[in-house]
Short mmCIF file of C-alpha atoms in Angstrom, two decimals:
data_model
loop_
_atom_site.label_atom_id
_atom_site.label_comp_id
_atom_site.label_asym_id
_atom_site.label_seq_id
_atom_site.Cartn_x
_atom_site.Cartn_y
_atom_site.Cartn_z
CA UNK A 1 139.69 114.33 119.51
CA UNK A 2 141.09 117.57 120.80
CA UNK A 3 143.93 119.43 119.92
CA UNK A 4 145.56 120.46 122.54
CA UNK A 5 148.92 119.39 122.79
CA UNK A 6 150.16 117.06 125.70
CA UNK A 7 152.67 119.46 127.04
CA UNK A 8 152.21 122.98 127.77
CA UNK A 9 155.93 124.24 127.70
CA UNK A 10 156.27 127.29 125.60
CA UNK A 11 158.89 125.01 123.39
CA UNK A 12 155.79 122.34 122.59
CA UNK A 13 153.41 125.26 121.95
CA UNK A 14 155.74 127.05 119.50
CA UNK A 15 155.71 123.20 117.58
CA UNK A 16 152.35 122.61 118.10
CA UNK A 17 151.58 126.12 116.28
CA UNK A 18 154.41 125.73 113.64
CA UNK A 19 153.72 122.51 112.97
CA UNK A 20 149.77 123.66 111.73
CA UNK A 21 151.56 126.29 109.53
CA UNK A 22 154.35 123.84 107.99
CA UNK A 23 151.74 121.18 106.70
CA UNK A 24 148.93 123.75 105.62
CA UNK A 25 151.89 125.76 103.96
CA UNK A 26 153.82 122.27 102.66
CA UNK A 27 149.77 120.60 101.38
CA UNK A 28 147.94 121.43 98.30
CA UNK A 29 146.19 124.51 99.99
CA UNK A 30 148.62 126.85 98.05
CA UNK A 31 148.36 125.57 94.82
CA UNK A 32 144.52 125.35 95.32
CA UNK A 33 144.24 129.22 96.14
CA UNK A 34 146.19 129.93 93.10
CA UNK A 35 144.11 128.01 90.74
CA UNK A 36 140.62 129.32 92.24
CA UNK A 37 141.57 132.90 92.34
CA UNK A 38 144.40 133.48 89.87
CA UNK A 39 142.93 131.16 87.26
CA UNK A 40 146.05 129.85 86.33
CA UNK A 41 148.51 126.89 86.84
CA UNK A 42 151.63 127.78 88.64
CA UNK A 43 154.63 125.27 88.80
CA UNK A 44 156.70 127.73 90.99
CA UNK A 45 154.69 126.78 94.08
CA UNK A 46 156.27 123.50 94.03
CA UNK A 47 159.67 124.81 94.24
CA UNK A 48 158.47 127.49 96.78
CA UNK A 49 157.49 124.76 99.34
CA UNK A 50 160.76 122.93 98.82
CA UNK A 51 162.75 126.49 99.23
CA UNK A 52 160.77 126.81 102.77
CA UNK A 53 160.92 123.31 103.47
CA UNK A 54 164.79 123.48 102.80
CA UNK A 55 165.05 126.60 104.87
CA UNK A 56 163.07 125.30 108.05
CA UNK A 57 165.54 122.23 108.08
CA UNK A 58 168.22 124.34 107.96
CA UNK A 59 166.79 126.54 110.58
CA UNK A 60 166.40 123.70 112.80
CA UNK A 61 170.18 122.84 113.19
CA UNK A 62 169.93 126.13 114.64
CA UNK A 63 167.27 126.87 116.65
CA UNK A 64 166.25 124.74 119.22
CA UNK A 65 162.57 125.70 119.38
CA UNK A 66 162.48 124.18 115.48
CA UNK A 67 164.71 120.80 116.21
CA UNK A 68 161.62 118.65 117.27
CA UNK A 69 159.77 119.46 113.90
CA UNK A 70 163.05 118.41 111.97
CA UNK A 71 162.12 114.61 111.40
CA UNK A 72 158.44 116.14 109.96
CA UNK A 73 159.98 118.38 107.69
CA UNK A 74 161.99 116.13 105.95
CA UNK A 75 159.11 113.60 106.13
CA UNK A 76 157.57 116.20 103.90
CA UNK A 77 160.54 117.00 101.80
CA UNK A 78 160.42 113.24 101.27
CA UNK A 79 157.37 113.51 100.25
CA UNK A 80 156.99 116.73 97.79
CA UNK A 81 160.58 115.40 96.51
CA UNK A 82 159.82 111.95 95.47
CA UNK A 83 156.78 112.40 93.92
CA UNK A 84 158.58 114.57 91.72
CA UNK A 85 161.06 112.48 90.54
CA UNK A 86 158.72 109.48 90.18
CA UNK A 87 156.33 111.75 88.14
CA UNK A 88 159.37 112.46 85.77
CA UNK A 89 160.57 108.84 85.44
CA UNK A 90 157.10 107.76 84.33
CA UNK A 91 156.92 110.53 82.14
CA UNK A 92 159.91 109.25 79.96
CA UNK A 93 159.09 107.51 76.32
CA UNK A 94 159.28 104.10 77.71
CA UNK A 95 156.70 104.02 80.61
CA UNK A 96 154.47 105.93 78.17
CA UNK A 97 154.61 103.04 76.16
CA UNK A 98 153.23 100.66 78.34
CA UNK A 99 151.09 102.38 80.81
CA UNK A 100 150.55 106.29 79.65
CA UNK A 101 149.10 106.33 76.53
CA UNK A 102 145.48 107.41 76.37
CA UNK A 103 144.76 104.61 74.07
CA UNK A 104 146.16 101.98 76.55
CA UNK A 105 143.09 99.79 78.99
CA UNK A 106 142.05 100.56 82.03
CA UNK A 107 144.01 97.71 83.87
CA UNK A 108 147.35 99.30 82.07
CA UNK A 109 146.63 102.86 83.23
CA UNK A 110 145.56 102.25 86.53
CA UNK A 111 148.55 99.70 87.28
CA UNK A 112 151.22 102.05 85.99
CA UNK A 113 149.49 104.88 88.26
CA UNK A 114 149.59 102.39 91.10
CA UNK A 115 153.40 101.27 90.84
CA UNK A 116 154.25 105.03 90.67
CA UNK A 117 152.21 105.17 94.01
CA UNK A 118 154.04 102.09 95.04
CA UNK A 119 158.00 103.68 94.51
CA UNK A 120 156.89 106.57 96.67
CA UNK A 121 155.83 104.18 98.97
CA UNK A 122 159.09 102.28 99.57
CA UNK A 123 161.06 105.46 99.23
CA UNK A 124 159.29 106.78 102.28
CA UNK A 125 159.90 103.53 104.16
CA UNK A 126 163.42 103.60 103.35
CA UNK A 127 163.43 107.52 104.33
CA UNK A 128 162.10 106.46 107.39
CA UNK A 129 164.43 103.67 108.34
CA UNK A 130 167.69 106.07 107.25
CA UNK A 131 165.87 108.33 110.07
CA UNK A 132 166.03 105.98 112.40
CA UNK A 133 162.65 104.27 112.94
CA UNK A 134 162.16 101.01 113.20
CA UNK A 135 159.16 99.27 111.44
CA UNK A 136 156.73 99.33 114.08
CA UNK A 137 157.92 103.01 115.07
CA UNK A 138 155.53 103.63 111.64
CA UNK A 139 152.82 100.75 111.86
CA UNK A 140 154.17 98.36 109.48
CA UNK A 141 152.78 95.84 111.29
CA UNK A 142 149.37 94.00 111.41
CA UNK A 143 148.84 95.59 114.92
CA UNK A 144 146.39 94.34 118.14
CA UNK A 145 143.32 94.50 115.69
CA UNK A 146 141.31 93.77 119.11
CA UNK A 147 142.83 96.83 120.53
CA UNK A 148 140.18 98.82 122.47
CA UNK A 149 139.74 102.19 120.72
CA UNK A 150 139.23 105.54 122.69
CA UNK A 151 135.63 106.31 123.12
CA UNK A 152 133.98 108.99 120.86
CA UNK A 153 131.30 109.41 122.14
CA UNK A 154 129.45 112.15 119.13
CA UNK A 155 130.25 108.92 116.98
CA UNK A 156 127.95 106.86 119.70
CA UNK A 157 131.11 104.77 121.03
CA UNK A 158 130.74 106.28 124.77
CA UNK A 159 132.90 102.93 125.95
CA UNK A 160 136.24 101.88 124.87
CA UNK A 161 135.00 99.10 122.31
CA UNK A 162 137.34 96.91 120.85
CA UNK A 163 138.73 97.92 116.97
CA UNK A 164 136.99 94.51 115.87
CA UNK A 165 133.07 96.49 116.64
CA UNK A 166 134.32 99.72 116.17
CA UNK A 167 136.22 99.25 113.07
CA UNK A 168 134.06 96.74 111.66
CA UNK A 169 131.29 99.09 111.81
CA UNK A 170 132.66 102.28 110.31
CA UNK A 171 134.00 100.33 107.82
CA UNK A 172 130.76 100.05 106.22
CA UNK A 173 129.39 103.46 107.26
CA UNK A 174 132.30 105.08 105.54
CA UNK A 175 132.41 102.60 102.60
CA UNK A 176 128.76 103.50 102.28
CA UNK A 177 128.79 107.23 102.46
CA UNK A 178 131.03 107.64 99.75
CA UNK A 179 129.47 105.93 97.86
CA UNK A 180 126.24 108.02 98.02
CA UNK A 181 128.42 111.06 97.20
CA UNK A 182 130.19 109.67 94.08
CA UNK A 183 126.99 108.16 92.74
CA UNK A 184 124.79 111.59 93.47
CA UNK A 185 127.90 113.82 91.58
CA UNK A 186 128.06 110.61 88.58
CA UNK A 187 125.12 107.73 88.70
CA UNK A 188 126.65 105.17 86.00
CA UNK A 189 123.95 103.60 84.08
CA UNK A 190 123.55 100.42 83.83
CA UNK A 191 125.47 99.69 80.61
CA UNK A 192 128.63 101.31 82.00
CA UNK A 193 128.28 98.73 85.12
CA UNK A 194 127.92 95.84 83.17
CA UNK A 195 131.27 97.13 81.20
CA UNK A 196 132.70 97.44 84.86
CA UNK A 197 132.03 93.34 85.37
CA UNK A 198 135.29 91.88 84.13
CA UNK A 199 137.63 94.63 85.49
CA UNK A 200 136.57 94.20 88.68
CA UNK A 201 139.18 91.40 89.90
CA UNK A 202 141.24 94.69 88.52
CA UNK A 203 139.41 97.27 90.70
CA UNK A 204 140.38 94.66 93.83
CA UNK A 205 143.83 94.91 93.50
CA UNK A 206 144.16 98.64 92.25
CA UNK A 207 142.01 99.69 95.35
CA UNK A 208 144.14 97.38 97.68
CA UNK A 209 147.21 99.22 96.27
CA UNK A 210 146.17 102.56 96.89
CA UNK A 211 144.95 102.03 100.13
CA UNK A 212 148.83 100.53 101.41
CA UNK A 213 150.35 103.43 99.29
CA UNK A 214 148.14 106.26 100.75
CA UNK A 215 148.12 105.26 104.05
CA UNK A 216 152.12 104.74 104.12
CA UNK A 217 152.95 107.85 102.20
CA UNK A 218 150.78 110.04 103.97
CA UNK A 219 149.79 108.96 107.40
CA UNK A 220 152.53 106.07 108.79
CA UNK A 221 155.07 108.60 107.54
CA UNK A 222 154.14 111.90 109.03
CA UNK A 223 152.28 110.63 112.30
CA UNK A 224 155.85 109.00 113.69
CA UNK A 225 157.41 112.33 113.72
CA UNK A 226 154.84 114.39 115.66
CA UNK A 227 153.48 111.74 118.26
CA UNK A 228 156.59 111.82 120.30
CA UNK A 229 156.45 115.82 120.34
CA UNK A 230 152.92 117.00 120.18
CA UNK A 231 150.91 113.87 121.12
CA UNK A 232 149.02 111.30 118.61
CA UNK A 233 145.67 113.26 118.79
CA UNK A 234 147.42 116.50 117.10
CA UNK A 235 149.75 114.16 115.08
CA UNK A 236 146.70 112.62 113.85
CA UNK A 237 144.64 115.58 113.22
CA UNK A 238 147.77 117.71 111.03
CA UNK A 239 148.39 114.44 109.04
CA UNK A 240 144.46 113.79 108.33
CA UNK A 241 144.61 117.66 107.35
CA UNK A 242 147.27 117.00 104.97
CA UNK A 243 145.36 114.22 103.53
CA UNK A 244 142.56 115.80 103.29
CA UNK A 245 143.51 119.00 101.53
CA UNK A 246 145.14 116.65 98.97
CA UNK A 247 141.62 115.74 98.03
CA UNK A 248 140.12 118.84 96.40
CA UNK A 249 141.02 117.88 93.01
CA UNK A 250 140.81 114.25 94.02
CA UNK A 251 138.26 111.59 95.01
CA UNK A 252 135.98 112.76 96.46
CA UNK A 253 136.55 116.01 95.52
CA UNK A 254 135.40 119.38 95.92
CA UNK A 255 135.14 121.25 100.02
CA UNK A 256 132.84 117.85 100.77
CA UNK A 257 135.44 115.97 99.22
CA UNK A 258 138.02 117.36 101.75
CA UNK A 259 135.89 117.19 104.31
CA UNK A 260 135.09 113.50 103.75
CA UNK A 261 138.88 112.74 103.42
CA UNK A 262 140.15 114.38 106.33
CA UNK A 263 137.76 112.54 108.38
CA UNK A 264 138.61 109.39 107.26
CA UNK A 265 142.02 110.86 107.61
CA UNK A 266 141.60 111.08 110.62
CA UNK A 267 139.56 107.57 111.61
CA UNK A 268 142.02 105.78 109.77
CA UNK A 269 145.10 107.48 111.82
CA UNK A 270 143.06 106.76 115.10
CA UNK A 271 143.05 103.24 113.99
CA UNK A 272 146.75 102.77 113.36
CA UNK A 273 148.03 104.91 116.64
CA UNK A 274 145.07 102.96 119.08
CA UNK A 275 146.01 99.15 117.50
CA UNK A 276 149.72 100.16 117.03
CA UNK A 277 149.13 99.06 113.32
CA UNK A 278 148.53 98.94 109.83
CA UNK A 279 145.53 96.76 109.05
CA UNK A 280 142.32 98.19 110.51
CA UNK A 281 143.95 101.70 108.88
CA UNK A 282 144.36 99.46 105.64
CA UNK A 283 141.43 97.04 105.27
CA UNK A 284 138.91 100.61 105.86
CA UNK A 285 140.35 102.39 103.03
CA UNK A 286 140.28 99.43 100.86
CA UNK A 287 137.07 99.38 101.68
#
């Protein structure tokens, strides 16, 4: 997918390059820098990229080269800001008790990181309707899962297949690839997999959960506000960048790590922008 912006005004160029520096500047880059080189944590950068984030909005009610970007920025303040508070609500002595202590089982901790997913989740939809989008506007809908999908043609799809071959496909060549990296960096043996069994009605649900909370917090939410102004390749590409940075310290992790997420950053915002929709973008990362 390329780049270049659909419009060549020197307005749509100035977003087009500010945009880049607001979502490497507003993503995890920052904080990853700081930890690799300085050796240390530092809990200022959070409040750095809301000071800049803050500032650009204000800008923006300003200057007109900066209004288009105005809906993205507070996409992201949405973003950086409830994660925050969500983090310090499930900090608090009574969500400890039932799904932070280190003691608790896996089904506990993973739900209780799952429903703190899941209130970021609906606070971005809700941010998102107060800005004035309606539901589709930001995929939350099932989509034209036979959509045909733009051809790719270094992915060997030189014709504009329908989502059901395309998807279908890289479904299982992503599912499969990550695999192969996680069990390269960690083989289990086969004791730990036969402890895995009975959690895995468990590892269905958590992994459906976290696919509809990533995919809403950090791709239908940030895609919306660029398409319009810089086209749905580059709104695709910045929010698969975003995504994929987020990754380092993630899984997968590592430079491959964000490499392997911000391509299947990017797939999975192809899917919802060609098929209008959620589930191809959904069912892939569940996968």
């Amino acid at each position: 997918m390329s780049t270049t912006p659909t419009k060549t005004a020197p307005s749509t160029r100035f977003a087009f390059s500010a945009a880049w520096i607001i979502i490497l500047l507003a993503s995890l880059l920052p904080d990853i820098l700081w930890r690799e080189f300085i050796k240390t944590d530092a809990g200022w950068i959070f409040w750095a990229k809301i000071g800049l984030l803050a500032v650009l909005l204000a800008v923006s009610y300003f200057w007109p080269n900066l209004r288009p970007l105005r809906k993205f920025i507070i996409i992201l303040i949405g973003i950086h800001a409830f994660e925050k508070i969500i983090t310090w609500a499930t900090s608090q002595p009574f969500w400890q008790a039932w799904f932070g202590s280190a003691n608790q089982p896996f089904s506990n901790w993973m739900m209780g990181t799952q429903l703190e997913r899941l209130a970021v989740s609906l606070l971005m939809i809700g941010l998102l309707f107060a800005l004035g989008y309606r539901r589709k506007d930001f995929f939350l809908t099932p989509g034209n899962l036979k959509a045909p999908i733009t051809p790719v043609r270094w992915l060997g799809f030189p014709k504009p297949d329908p989502w059901t071959r395309f998807g279908g496909q890289f479904a299982v060549y992503i599912t499969l690839g990550i695999l192969a990296f996680l069990l390269i960096g960690n083989l289990p043996s086969g004791a730990a997999l036969a402890r895995l069994l009975p959690m895995v009605p468990f590892v269905l649900l958590f992994a459906a959960m976290n696919a509809f909370n990533e995919e809403m917090t950090y791709r239908a939410s940030l895609i919306p506000t660029l398409e319009g102004t810089l086209g749905p390749q580059t709104a695709v590409l910045i929010a698969a960048s975003f995504f994929g940075i987020g990754h380092f310290y993630g899984v997968p992790y590592g430079i491959v790590g964000v490499l392997m997420s911000t391509f299947l950053g990017w797939f999975l915002g192809k899917a919802m922008v060609e098929t209008r929709g959620f589930f191809w973008a959904w069912l892939i990362h569940f996968l």
